[in-house]
Short mmCIF file of C-alpha atoms in Angstrom, two decimals:
data_model
loop_
_atom_site.label_atom_id
_atom_site.label_comp_id
_atom_site.label_asym_id
_atom_site.label_seq_id
_atom_site.Cartn_x
_atom_site.Cartn_y
_atom_site.Cartn_z
CA MET A 20 -42.73 -71.67 -4.73
CA SER A 21 -45.11 -71.06 -7.52
CA LYS A 22 -44.26 -68.49 -10.52
CA LYS A 23 -43.02 -65.40 -8.98
CA ASN A 24 -44.91 -61.97 -9.33
CA SER A 25 -42.78 -60.09 -6.69
CA THR A 26 -40.08 -59.40 -9.37
CA SER A 27 -41.89 -57.06 -11.14
CA LEU A 28 -41.24 -54.80 -7.97
CA GLY A 29 -37.90 -54.06 -8.93
CA THR A 30 -38.37 -53.93 -12.71
CA GLU A 31 -41.67 -51.96 -13.74
CA PRO A 32 -41.83 -48.22 -14.03
CA ILE A 33 -42.18 -46.90 -10.22
CA SER A 34 -45.16 -44.51 -11.43
CA LYS A 35 -46.94 -47.49 -13.05
CA LEU A 36 -45.97 -49.80 -9.92
CA LEU A 37 -47.26 -47.52 -7.53
CA ILE A 38 -50.70 -46.87 -9.22
CA LYS A 39 -50.91 -51.10 -9.38
CA GLN A 40 -49.79 -51.42 -5.89
CA ALA A 41 -51.96 -48.43 -4.42
CA VAL A 42 -55.25 -48.60 -6.10
CA PRO A 43 -56.15 -51.91 -4.69
CA ALA A 44 -54.95 -51.21 -1.64
CA SER A 45 -57.16 -47.83 -1.60
CA ILE A 46 -59.85 -49.49 -2.64
CA GLY A 47 -59.57 -52.25 -0.12
CA ILE A 48 -59.24 -49.72 2.59
CA LEU A 49 -62.33 -47.52 1.30
CA VAL A 50 -64.43 -50.69 1.29
CA MET A 51 -63.10 -51.63 4.70
CA SER A 52 -63.55 -47.92 5.98
CA LEU A 53 -67.22 -47.58 4.36
CA ASN A 54 -67.94 -51.09 6.16
CA MET A 55 -66.82 -49.37 9.68
CA ILE A 56 -68.83 -45.91 8.57
CA VAL A 57 -72.30 -48.03 7.18
CA ASP A 58 -71.58 -50.06 10.68
CA THR A 59 -71.58 -47.04 12.81
CA ILE A 60 -74.42 -45.52 10.58
CA PHE A 61 -76.79 -48.27 11.05
CA VAL A 62 -76.11 -48.52 14.82
CA GLY A 63 -76.63 -44.74 15.08
CA ARG A 64 -79.87 -44.69 13.22
CA TRP A 65 -81.34 -48.22 14.55
CA ILE A 66 -79.98 -48.06 18.16
CA GLY A 67 -79.51 -44.78 19.03
CA PRO A 68 -76.17 -42.16 19.44
CA LEU A 69 -74.99 -44.09 22.72
CA ALA A 70 -74.63 -47.06 20.76
CA ILE A 71 -71.96 -45.36 18.78
CA SER A 72 -70.36 -44.31 22.12
CA ALA A 73 -70.61 -48.13 23.00
CA ILE A 74 -68.68 -49.11 19.88
CA THR A 75 -66.08 -46.37 20.36
CA VAL A 76 -64.99 -47.63 23.91
CA VAL A 77 -64.81 -51.20 22.51
CA ILE A 78 -62.16 -50.22 19.65
CA PRO A 79 -59.08 -49.71 21.73
CA VAL A 80 -59.03 -53.34 22.87
CA THR A 81 -60.41 -55.09 19.80
CA PHE A 82 -57.89 -52.52 17.85
CA PHE A 83 -54.45 -53.62 20.05
CA ILE A 84 -55.45 -57.31 19.79
CA ALA A 85 -56.15 -57.18 15.91
CA ALA A 86 -52.86 -55.18 15.77
CA ILE A 87 -50.73 -58.24 16.67
CA GLY A 88 -51.63 -59.33 13.31
CA LEU A 89 -50.87 -56.30 11.60
CA ALA A 90 -47.51 -55.63 13.31
CA VAL A 91 -46.23 -59.40 12.74
CA GLY A 92 -47.88 -58.80 9.00
CA ILE A 93 -46.01 -55.25 8.52
CA GLY A 94 -42.63 -56.28 10.14
CA GLY A 95 -42.23 -59.66 8.70
CA SER A 96 -43.34 -58.86 5.49
CA SER A 97 -40.59 -56.12 5.32
CA VAL A 98 -38.00 -59.15 6.31
CA LEU A 99 -39.81 -61.21 3.20
CA SER A 100 -39.88 -58.50 0.97
CA ARG A 101 -36.12 -58.14 1.06
CA ALA A 102 -35.67 -61.79 1.10
CA LEU A 103 -37.66 -62.25 -1.73
CA GLY A 104 -35.66 -59.23 -3.44
CA SER A 105 -32.42 -60.95 -2.84
CA GLY A 106 -33.81 -64.44 -4.11
CA ASP A 107 -33.87 -66.04 -0.65
CA ASP A 108 -36.82 -67.86 -1.22
CA ASP A 109 -36.24 -70.55 1.86
CA LYS A 110 -35.92 -67.72 4.46
CA ALA A 111 -39.30 -66.15 2.86
CA LEU A 112 -40.93 -69.43 3.83
CA ARG A 113 -39.48 -69.17 7.21
CA VAL A 114 -40.59 -66.06 7.86
CA PHE A 115 -43.92 -66.48 6.79
CA GLY A 116 -44.51 -69.34 8.93
CA ASN A 117 -43.36 -67.91 12.01
CA GLN A 118 -45.52 -64.86 11.13
CA ILE A 119 -48.39 -67.39 11.29
CA THR A 120 -47.40 -69.01 14.62
CA LEU A 121 -46.73 -65.50 16.39
CA THR A 122 -50.19 -64.25 15.09
CA PHE A 123 -52.01 -67.08 16.48
CA LEU A 124 -50.31 -67.59 19.81
CA VAL A 125 -50.13 -64.01 20.73
CA SER A 126 -53.45 -62.92 19.77
CA GLY A 127 -55.33 -66.06 21.29
CA LEU A 128 -53.80 -64.91 24.78
CA LEU A 129 -54.65 -61.38 24.68
CA ALA A 130 -58.29 -62.45 23.63
CA VAL A 131 -58.41 -64.81 26.44
CA LEU A 132 -57.22 -62.25 29.04
CA GLY A 133 -59.56 -59.65 27.31
CA LEU A 134 -62.71 -62.02 28.37
CA ILE A 135 -61.54 -62.63 31.61
CA PHE A 136 -61.00 -58.81 32.73
CA GLN A 137 -63.86 -57.49 30.43
CA ASP A 138 -65.68 -55.63 33.27
CA THR A 139 -62.57 -53.73 34.42
CA LEU A 140 -61.54 -53.20 30.84
CA ILE A 141 -64.45 -51.62 29.83
CA GLU A 142 -64.80 -49.04 32.58
CA PHE A 143 -61.28 -48.21 31.99
CA PHE A 144 -61.76 -47.52 28.22
CA GLY A 145 -63.88 -44.74 29.43
CA ALA A 146 -67.57 -46.42 29.47
CA ASP A 147 -70.22 -44.96 31.92
CA ASP A 148 -73.37 -46.14 33.24
CA SER A 149 -75.58 -44.81 30.56
CA PHE A 150 -73.84 -47.14 27.60
CA LYS A 151 -71.78 -49.73 29.51
CA ASP A 152 -74.08 -52.91 28.84
CA MET A 153 -74.28 -52.22 25.14
CA ALA A 154 -70.41 -51.86 25.19
CA LEU A 155 -70.22 -55.07 27.01
CA THR A 156 -72.44 -57.15 24.61
CA TYR A 157 -70.99 -55.78 21.44
CA TYR A 158 -67.20 -56.49 23.26
CA ARG A 159 -67.71 -60.12 24.49
CA ILE A 160 -69.16 -61.49 20.89
CA VAL A 161 -66.40 -59.36 18.84
CA LEU A 162 -63.35 -61.04 21.18
CA TYR A 163 -64.58 -64.37 20.25
CA GLY A 164 -63.52 -63.81 16.75
CA ILE A 165 -60.68 -61.24 17.26
CA VAL A 166 -57.84 -63.85 16.21
CA MET A 167 -59.35 -64.54 12.99
CA LEU A 168 -59.26 -60.68 12.17
CA ALA A 169 -55.72 -60.84 13.58
CA MET A 170 -54.78 -63.76 11.21
CA CYS A 171 -56.19 -61.58 8.27
CA MET A 172 -54.12 -58.81 9.03
CA MET A 173 -51.12 -60.41 9.08
CA GLY A 174 -51.82 -62.25 5.92
CA ASN A 175 -53.20 -59.41 4.06
CA ASN A 176 -49.78 -57.75 4.52
CA VAL A 177 -47.97 -60.85 3.31
CA ILE A 178 -50.06 -61.06 0.02
CA ARG A 179 -49.03 -57.42 -0.78
CA ALA A 180 -45.56 -58.45 -0.13
CA GLU A 181 -45.75 -61.06 -2.74
CA GLY A 182 -46.86 -58.28 -5.46
CA LYS A 183 -50.26 -59.41 -5.32
CA PRO A 184 -51.91 -56.39 -4.22
CA LYS A 185 -55.66 -57.37 -6.15
CA PHE A 186 -56.05 -60.39 -3.80
CA ALA A 187 -55.06 -58.05 -0.78
CA MET A 188 -58.01 -55.76 -1.87
CA TYR A 189 -60.27 -58.78 -2.13
CA ALA A 190 -59.53 -59.84 1.62
CA MET A 191 -60.79 -56.46 2.62
CA ILE A 192 -63.64 -56.32 0.34
CA LEU A 193 -65.60 -59.34 0.81
CA PRO A 194 -65.93 -59.31 4.76
CA ALA A 195 -67.10 -55.44 4.27
CA ILE A 196 -69.68 -56.62 2.05
CA GLY A 197 -70.73 -59.66 4.50
CA ASN A 198 -70.43 -57.21 7.46
CA ILE A 199 -73.08 -54.90 5.86
CA GLY A 200 -75.55 -57.32 4.89
CA MET A 201 -75.37 -59.03 8.01
CA ASP A 202 -76.00 -55.68 10.11
CA TYR A 203 -79.01 -54.99 7.74
CA ILE A 204 -80.51 -58.27 8.54
CA LEU A 205 -79.72 -58.91 12.17
CA ILE A 206 -80.28 -55.33 13.32
CA ASN A 207 -82.86 -53.84 11.15
CA VAL A 208 -84.84 -57.01 10.35
CA LEU A 209 -84.54 -59.32 13.24
CA GLY A 210 -84.10 -56.34 15.65
CA TYR A 211 -81.14 -57.90 17.59
CA GLY A 212 -79.73 -54.49 18.33
CA MET A 213 -76.20 -54.38 19.64
CA GLU A 214 -75.79 -58.18 19.72
CA GLY A 215 -76.71 -58.20 16.01
CA ALA A 216 -74.26 -55.52 15.37
CA ALA A 217 -71.62 -57.72 17.08
CA TRP A 218 -72.78 -60.96 15.41
CA ALA A 219 -72.36 -59.25 12.25
CA THR A 220 -68.53 -58.07 12.73
CA PHE A 221 -67.96 -61.77 13.75
CA ILE A 222 -69.28 -63.17 10.62
CA SER A 223 -67.18 -60.54 8.57
CA TYR A 224 -64.34 -61.64 10.31
CA ALA A 225 -64.87 -65.40 9.51
CA ILE A 226 -65.31 -64.24 5.91
CA CYS A 227 -62.04 -62.85 5.53
CA PHE A 228 -59.95 -65.71 7.61
CA ALA A 229 -61.81 -67.99 5.08
CA PHE A 230 -60.49 -66.11 1.66
CA ILE A 231 -57.02 -65.60 3.36
CA LEU A 232 -56.65 -69.24 4.02
CA TRP A 233 -58.09 -70.24 0.59
CA PHE A 234 -55.34 -67.93 -1.07
CA PHE A 235 -52.26 -69.34 0.73
CA ILE A 236 -53.46 -72.85 -0.16
CA PHE A 237 -54.33 -72.26 -3.75
CA LYS A 238 -52.65 -69.00 -5.02
CA SER A 239 -49.64 -67.90 -2.92
CA GLU A 240 -46.15 -68.57 -4.11
CA LEU A 241 -45.48 -69.33 -0.54
CA ARG A 242 -46.82 -72.35 1.09
CA ILE A 243 -47.85 -72.95 4.62
CA VAL A 244 -45.25 -75.54 5.71
CA ALA A 245 -45.46 -77.32 8.94
CA GLU A 246 -41.79 -77.22 9.46
CA CYS A 247 -41.78 -73.47 8.94
CA LEU A 248 -44.17 -73.20 11.80
CA LYS A 249 -41.83 -73.84 14.58
CA LEU A 250 -40.67 -70.74 15.84
CA LYS A 251 -37.02 -69.83 15.38
CA ARG A 252 -35.26 -67.33 17.73
CA LYS A 253 -33.21 -65.58 15.18
CA VAL A 254 -36.37 -65.18 12.66
CA VAL A 255 -38.87 -64.11 15.47
CA SER A 256 -35.88 -61.56 16.61
CA GLU A 257 -35.85 -60.12 13.30
CA ILE A 258 -39.82 -59.91 12.75
CA SER A 259 -40.17 -58.57 16.30
CA SER A 260 -37.62 -55.75 15.81
CA LEU A 261 -39.91 -54.41 12.95
CA SER A 262 -43.41 -55.47 14.22
CA GLY A 263 -42.39 -53.75 17.58
CA VAL A 264 -42.60 -50.44 15.46
CA THR A 265 -46.45 -51.41 14.09
CA LEU A 266 -47.26 -52.58 17.48
CA ALA A 267 -45.81 -49.74 19.37
CA ARG A 268 -47.69 -47.43 17.26
CA GLN A 269 -51.22 -49.17 17.29
CA GLY A 270 -50.52 -49.70 21.16
CA VAL A 271 -50.15 -45.99 21.67
CA ILE A 272 -53.29 -45.48 19.35
CA SER A 273 -55.17 -47.42 21.91
CA VAL A 274 -53.68 -45.73 24.76
CA LEU A 275 -54.78 -42.47 22.98
CA THR A 276 -58.30 -43.71 22.13
CA ILE A 277 -58.61 -44.55 26.20
CA LEU A 278 -57.22 -41.30 27.12
CA LEU A 279 -59.60 -39.56 24.75
CA ASN A 280 -62.70 -41.38 25.92
CA ASN A 281 -61.76 -40.33 29.47
CA VAL A 282 -60.85 -37.02 28.82
CA LEU A 283 -64.18 -36.21 26.74
CA ILE A 284 -66.30 -37.69 29.50
CA SER A 285 -64.62 -35.52 32.26
CA TYR A 286 -64.83 -32.47 30.42
CA GLY A 287 -68.01 -33.28 28.29
CA ASP A 288 -70.28 -35.98 28.23
CA ALA A 289 -71.12 -39.26 26.29
CA LEU A 290 -72.07 -37.26 23.18
CA ASP A 291 -68.61 -36.01 22.86
CA VAL A 292 -67.41 -39.65 22.99
CA ALA A 293 -70.20 -40.26 20.08
CA THR A 294 -68.34 -37.06 18.47
CA TYR A 295 -65.07 -38.81 18.31
CA GLY A 296 -66.61 -42.04 17.36
CA ILE A 297 -67.76 -40.30 13.94
CA ILE A 298 -64.64 -38.51 13.85
CA SER A 299 -62.32 -41.92 13.67
CA ARG A 300 -64.23 -43.31 11.42
CA MET A 301 -63.92 -40.38 9.26
CA LEU A 302 -60.24 -39.96 9.49
CA MET A 303 -59.99 -43.60 7.96
CA PHE A 304 -62.72 -43.07 5.53
CA ALA A 305 -61.43 -39.78 4.23
CA LEU A 306 -57.80 -40.78 4.27
CA PHE A 307 -58.15 -44.05 2.28
CA PRO A 308 -56.14 -43.09 -0.75
CA VAL A 309 -53.23 -41.41 1.21
CA ILE A 310 -53.03 -44.74 3.40
CA GLY A 311 -53.15 -46.93 -0.08
CA VAL A 312 -50.12 -45.05 -1.52
CA THR A 313 -48.30 -45.64 1.82
CA GLN A 314 -49.07 -49.40 1.93
CA GLY A 315 -48.23 -49.51 -1.81
CA PHE A 316 -44.91 -47.77 -1.02
CA MET A 317 -43.63 -50.18 1.32
CA PRO A 318 -43.40 -53.05 -0.65
CA ILE A 319 -41.68 -51.38 -3.65
CA ALA A 320 -39.24 -49.57 -1.47
CA GLY A 321 -38.47 -52.52 0.67
CA TYR A 322 -37.97 -55.18 -2.46
CA ASN A 323 -35.47 -52.56 -4.37
CA TYR A 324 -33.81 -51.87 -1.02
CA GLY A 325 -33.28 -55.44 -0.82
CA ALA A 326 -32.05 -55.60 -4.62
CA GLU A 327 -29.66 -52.92 -3.76
CA LYS A 328 -31.49 -50.97 -6.36
CA TYR A 329 -31.23 -47.36 -4.22
CA ALA A 330 -31.99 -44.90 -7.27
CA ARG A 331 -35.63 -46.71 -7.22
CA VAL A 332 -35.89 -46.34 -3.67
CA ARG A 333 -35.24 -42.31 -3.85
CA GLU A 334 -37.53 -42.32 -6.67
CA THR A 335 -40.25 -44.16 -5.01
CA ILE A 336 -39.83 -41.80 -2.05
CA ASN A 337 -40.52 -38.61 -4.18
CA ILE A 338 -43.41 -40.38 -6.52
CA SER A 339 -45.22 -41.43 -3.31
CA ILE A 340 -45.07 -38.04 -1.71
CA LEU A 341 -46.19 -36.14 -4.80
CA TYR A 342 -49.35 -38.60 -5.18
CA ALA A 343 -50.44 -38.63 -1.57
CA GLY A 344 -49.91 -35.02 -1.20
CA GLY A 345 -52.34 -34.31 -4.02
CA LEU A 346 -55.01 -36.57 -2.63
CA ALA A 347 -54.33 -35.28 0.69
CA LEU A 348 -54.73 -31.49 -0.54
CA ALA A 349 -58.16 -32.48 -1.85
CA ILE A 350 -59.64 -34.41 0.80
CA PHE A 351 -58.65 -31.33 3.15
CA ILE A 352 -60.55 -29.12 0.99
CA VAL A 353 -63.90 -31.30 0.78
CA ILE A 354 -63.70 -31.87 4.55
CA MET A 355 -63.56 -28.04 5.10
CA VAL A 356 -66.16 -27.10 2.80
CA VAL A 357 -68.83 -29.58 3.74
CA PRO A 358 -68.29 -31.65 7.04
CA ASP A 359 -72.12 -31.43 7.85
CA PHE A 360 -72.61 -33.75 5.03
CA PHE A 361 -70.83 -36.27 6.28
CA VAL A 362 -72.13 -36.05 10.13
CA SER A 363 -75.54 -36.44 8.73
CA TRP A 364 -74.97 -39.66 7.36
CA PHE A 365 -74.86 -41.07 11.23
CA ILE A 366 -77.92 -39.13 12.40
CA SER A 367 -81.64 -40.25 11.90
CA ASP A 368 -84.33 -37.33 12.43
CA SER A 369 -87.04 -40.22 12.40
CA ASN A 370 -85.64 -41.75 15.43
CA ALA A 371 -89.03 -42.37 17.70
CA ASN A 372 -87.12 -42.43 20.83
CA ALA A 373 -87.30 -38.55 22.27
CA GLN A 374 -84.05 -38.59 24.07
CA ALA A 375 -82.48 -40.01 20.67
CA VAL A 376 -83.94 -37.06 18.99
CA THR A 377 -82.40 -34.51 21.34
CA ASP A 378 -78.98 -36.50 21.43
CA ASN A 379 -79.10 -36.46 17.41
CA LYS A 380 -79.42 -32.59 17.48
CA ILE A 381 -76.59 -32.10 19.92
CA LEU A 382 -74.73 -34.30 17.96
CA LEU A 383 -74.95 -32.18 14.68
CA GLU A 384 -74.21 -29.08 16.52
CA ARG A 385 -71.26 -30.34 18.04
CA THR A 386 -69.39 -32.61 15.19
CA PRO A 387 -68.61 -30.75 12.05
CA ASN A 388 -66.27 -27.85 13.71
CA ALA A 389 -64.77 -30.53 15.82
CA LEU A 390 -64.16 -32.43 12.33
CA ARG A 391 -62.58 -29.53 10.64
CA TRP A 392 -60.25 -29.20 13.45
CA VAL A 393 -59.01 -32.86 13.62
CA PHE A 394 -58.34 -32.43 9.54
CA ALA A 395 -57.02 -29.09 9.72
CA ALA A 396 -53.15 -30.30 8.92
CA THR A 397 -54.28 -32.98 6.51
CA PRO A 398 -52.14 -31.61 3.54
CA VAL A 399 -48.93 -31.97 5.43
CA ILE A 400 -49.26 -35.88 6.87
CA VAL A 401 -48.06 -37.35 4.07
CA ILE A 402 -44.50 -36.65 4.69
CA GLN A 403 -45.00 -38.17 7.97
CA LEU A 404 -46.78 -41.25 6.81
CA ILE A 405 -44.16 -41.86 4.06
CA GLY A 406 -41.26 -40.98 6.30
CA SER A 407 -41.96 -43.45 9.24
CA ALA A 408 -42.92 -46.50 6.37
CA TYR A 409 -39.57 -45.89 4.50
CA PHE A 410 -37.72 -46.80 7.26
CA GLN A 411 -39.67 -49.75 8.37
CA ALA A 412 -39.66 -50.63 4.80
CA ILE A 413 -35.81 -50.96 4.68
CA GLY A 414 -35.56 -52.67 8.05
CA LYS A 415 -34.24 -49.98 10.28
CA ALA A 416 -36.25 -50.61 13.16
CA VAL A 417 -35.43 -47.92 15.97
CA PRO A 418 -36.08 -44.69 13.57
CA ALA A 419 -39.13 -46.43 12.20
CA LEU A 420 -40.23 -46.99 15.87
CA LEU A 421 -39.61 -43.50 16.75
CA LEU A 422 -40.85 -41.93 14.09
CA SER A 423 -44.09 -43.71 13.83
CA LEU A 424 -44.63 -42.67 17.56
CA THR A 425 -44.18 -38.78 17.18
CA LYS A 426 -47.44 -37.89 16.51
CA GLN A 427 -49.61 -39.76 18.90
CA GLY A 428 -46.91 -40.65 21.63
CA PHE A 429 -44.53 -37.41 21.54
CA PHE A 430 -47.16 -34.89 20.69
CA LEU A 431 -50.79 -35.85 20.81
CA ILE A 432 -51.15 -37.39 24.09
CA PRO A 433 -49.14 -34.89 25.92
CA LEU A 434 -51.45 -32.13 24.22
CA VAL A 435 -54.85 -34.07 25.12
CA LEU A 436 -53.75 -33.86 28.43
CA ILE A 437 -52.58 -30.47 28.79
CA LEU A 438 -54.99 -28.51 26.57
CA PRO A 439 -58.43 -29.47 27.99
CA SER A 440 -57.50 -28.26 31.27
CA PHE A 441 -57.55 -24.79 29.51
CA LEU A 442 -59.71 -24.90 26.57
CA GLY A 443 -62.27 -27.77 27.69
CA VAL A 444 -63.29 -30.02 24.74
CA TRP A 445 -62.04 -27.91 22.04
CA GLY A 446 -58.59 -28.34 23.41
CA VAL A 447 -58.84 -32.00 22.38
CA TRP A 448 -60.01 -31.07 18.62
CA ILE A 449 -56.99 -28.39 18.34
CA SER A 450 -54.42 -30.83 19.49
CA PHE A 451 -54.71 -33.01 16.31
CA PRO A 452 -53.64 -30.09 13.83
CA ILE A 453 -50.80 -29.22 16.11
CA ALA A 454 -49.70 -32.71 16.55
CA ASP A 455 -49.76 -33.30 12.83
CA VAL A 456 -47.44 -30.14 12.01
CA LEU A 457 -45.15 -31.11 14.88
CA SER A 458 -44.54 -34.52 13.77
CA THR A 459 -44.36 -33.44 10.15
CA ILE A 460 -41.43 -31.26 10.75
CA VAL A 461 -39.31 -34.13 12.96
CA THR A 462 -39.89 -36.89 10.12
CA GLY A 463 -39.29 -34.64 7.24
CA TYR A 464 -35.94 -33.75 9.02
CA PHE A 465 -34.99 -37.37 9.16
CA LEU A 466 -36.20 -38.65 5.67
CA ASN A 467 -34.34 -35.61 3.93
CA LYS A 468 -31.07 -36.56 6.04
CA GLU A 469 -31.48 -40.27 5.14
CA VAL A 470 -32.04 -39.40 1.38
CA LYS A 471 -29.45 -36.92 0.98
CA THR A 472 -26.75 -38.50 2.70
CA LYS A 473 -27.13 -42.60 3.20
CA LEU A 474 -29.13 -43.38 0.10
CA ALA A 475 -26.97 -41.14 -1.94
CA VAL A 476 -23.64 -42.73 -0.65
CA GLN A 477 -25.41 -46.43 -1.18
CA GLU A 478 -26.02 -45.24 -5.02
CA GLU A 479 -22.65 -43.75 -5.44
CA GLY A 480 -20.93 -47.09 -4.00
#
């Protein structure tokens, strides 16, 4: 291995280290979410509101396949961080090699199946006749490049586990810039519509993949070793036990998105699906600093837990909650005060299509209040995010899995199934803050118990 950067995770002051880890992660997430925002703005303004609905129903399958890479990346990087923390470089190399193989094989298989059953899946995801053709056009092209995205998501988490967050940030910034540029050329200049939007996304995946590959060949302290690419049962089992946490969470999110699309079509119409499409992008965009702190927290907690520096683990938890909580409160205030400002980004008053103009007016009427409800419990969600991330970082797969599923799986999905039958579409939006509060209470209980008992005992030992 080359000179190690990961040792700083166990020596530098936690506040300084968290900022060093979280700021690049936050910037990367910001740029990536801006990419999604701009992509949606372009299709909404240049193609029409139903194009937003089309992209929204495609997201669950592409999101789930790409989440294979995210899951293997986060789960494997938890093992990798602890291996680096304990000085076991050979294990780190084996884990990294198996991460590459697992991501490629599983995401490739799912991509092939997704293309074979594309018509059935698109209908299942909630597409109706008004935008099904647009959804299929986008879906086919994006799926051609989804394996590259899965590999990028895996590699990005490994880069952070090495203690090189700036490179992880670059890996998100470069494809985002490429996608925005290609969107403008292919949609606005060349007039390729949904096909142009899809090819722009495909090209962005290729840019990211090229950068990740370059990093691991020339900059990483890890190496791509042919022998380590061969799957080993013990290594795969350790990776999978923790990857299952992320995969289950992302799988539940995909199921939730499918459910939301279908419930919104049943109790509302295609424009309610477009409203959710806008809100889902705003969730990632607005919460980028909170998610950045969570991602910065994980390698620090995992490394110090592996190095048996438990006092630093407790300090990392406390500081991460403090920083993320302050950021979440600021986000909450902005969304409550000016939701119309954000919604107006996606709407064009100059669209020549009369139907599109009418649809835009309806969208502008519906979306701001829905946005307020979805963000209503934002100040408390940091406990749920940091709590579930902590158990995953230290390798406790079962509590990490259960806590990561509390919001979407245990609370939000049942609420979305029940409340709309009494309250209509409004029941969908108020389900979000209720699920946030309930999941925070559950996670806070278990995190507090862990810190006051097991971590305290280990410190004394």
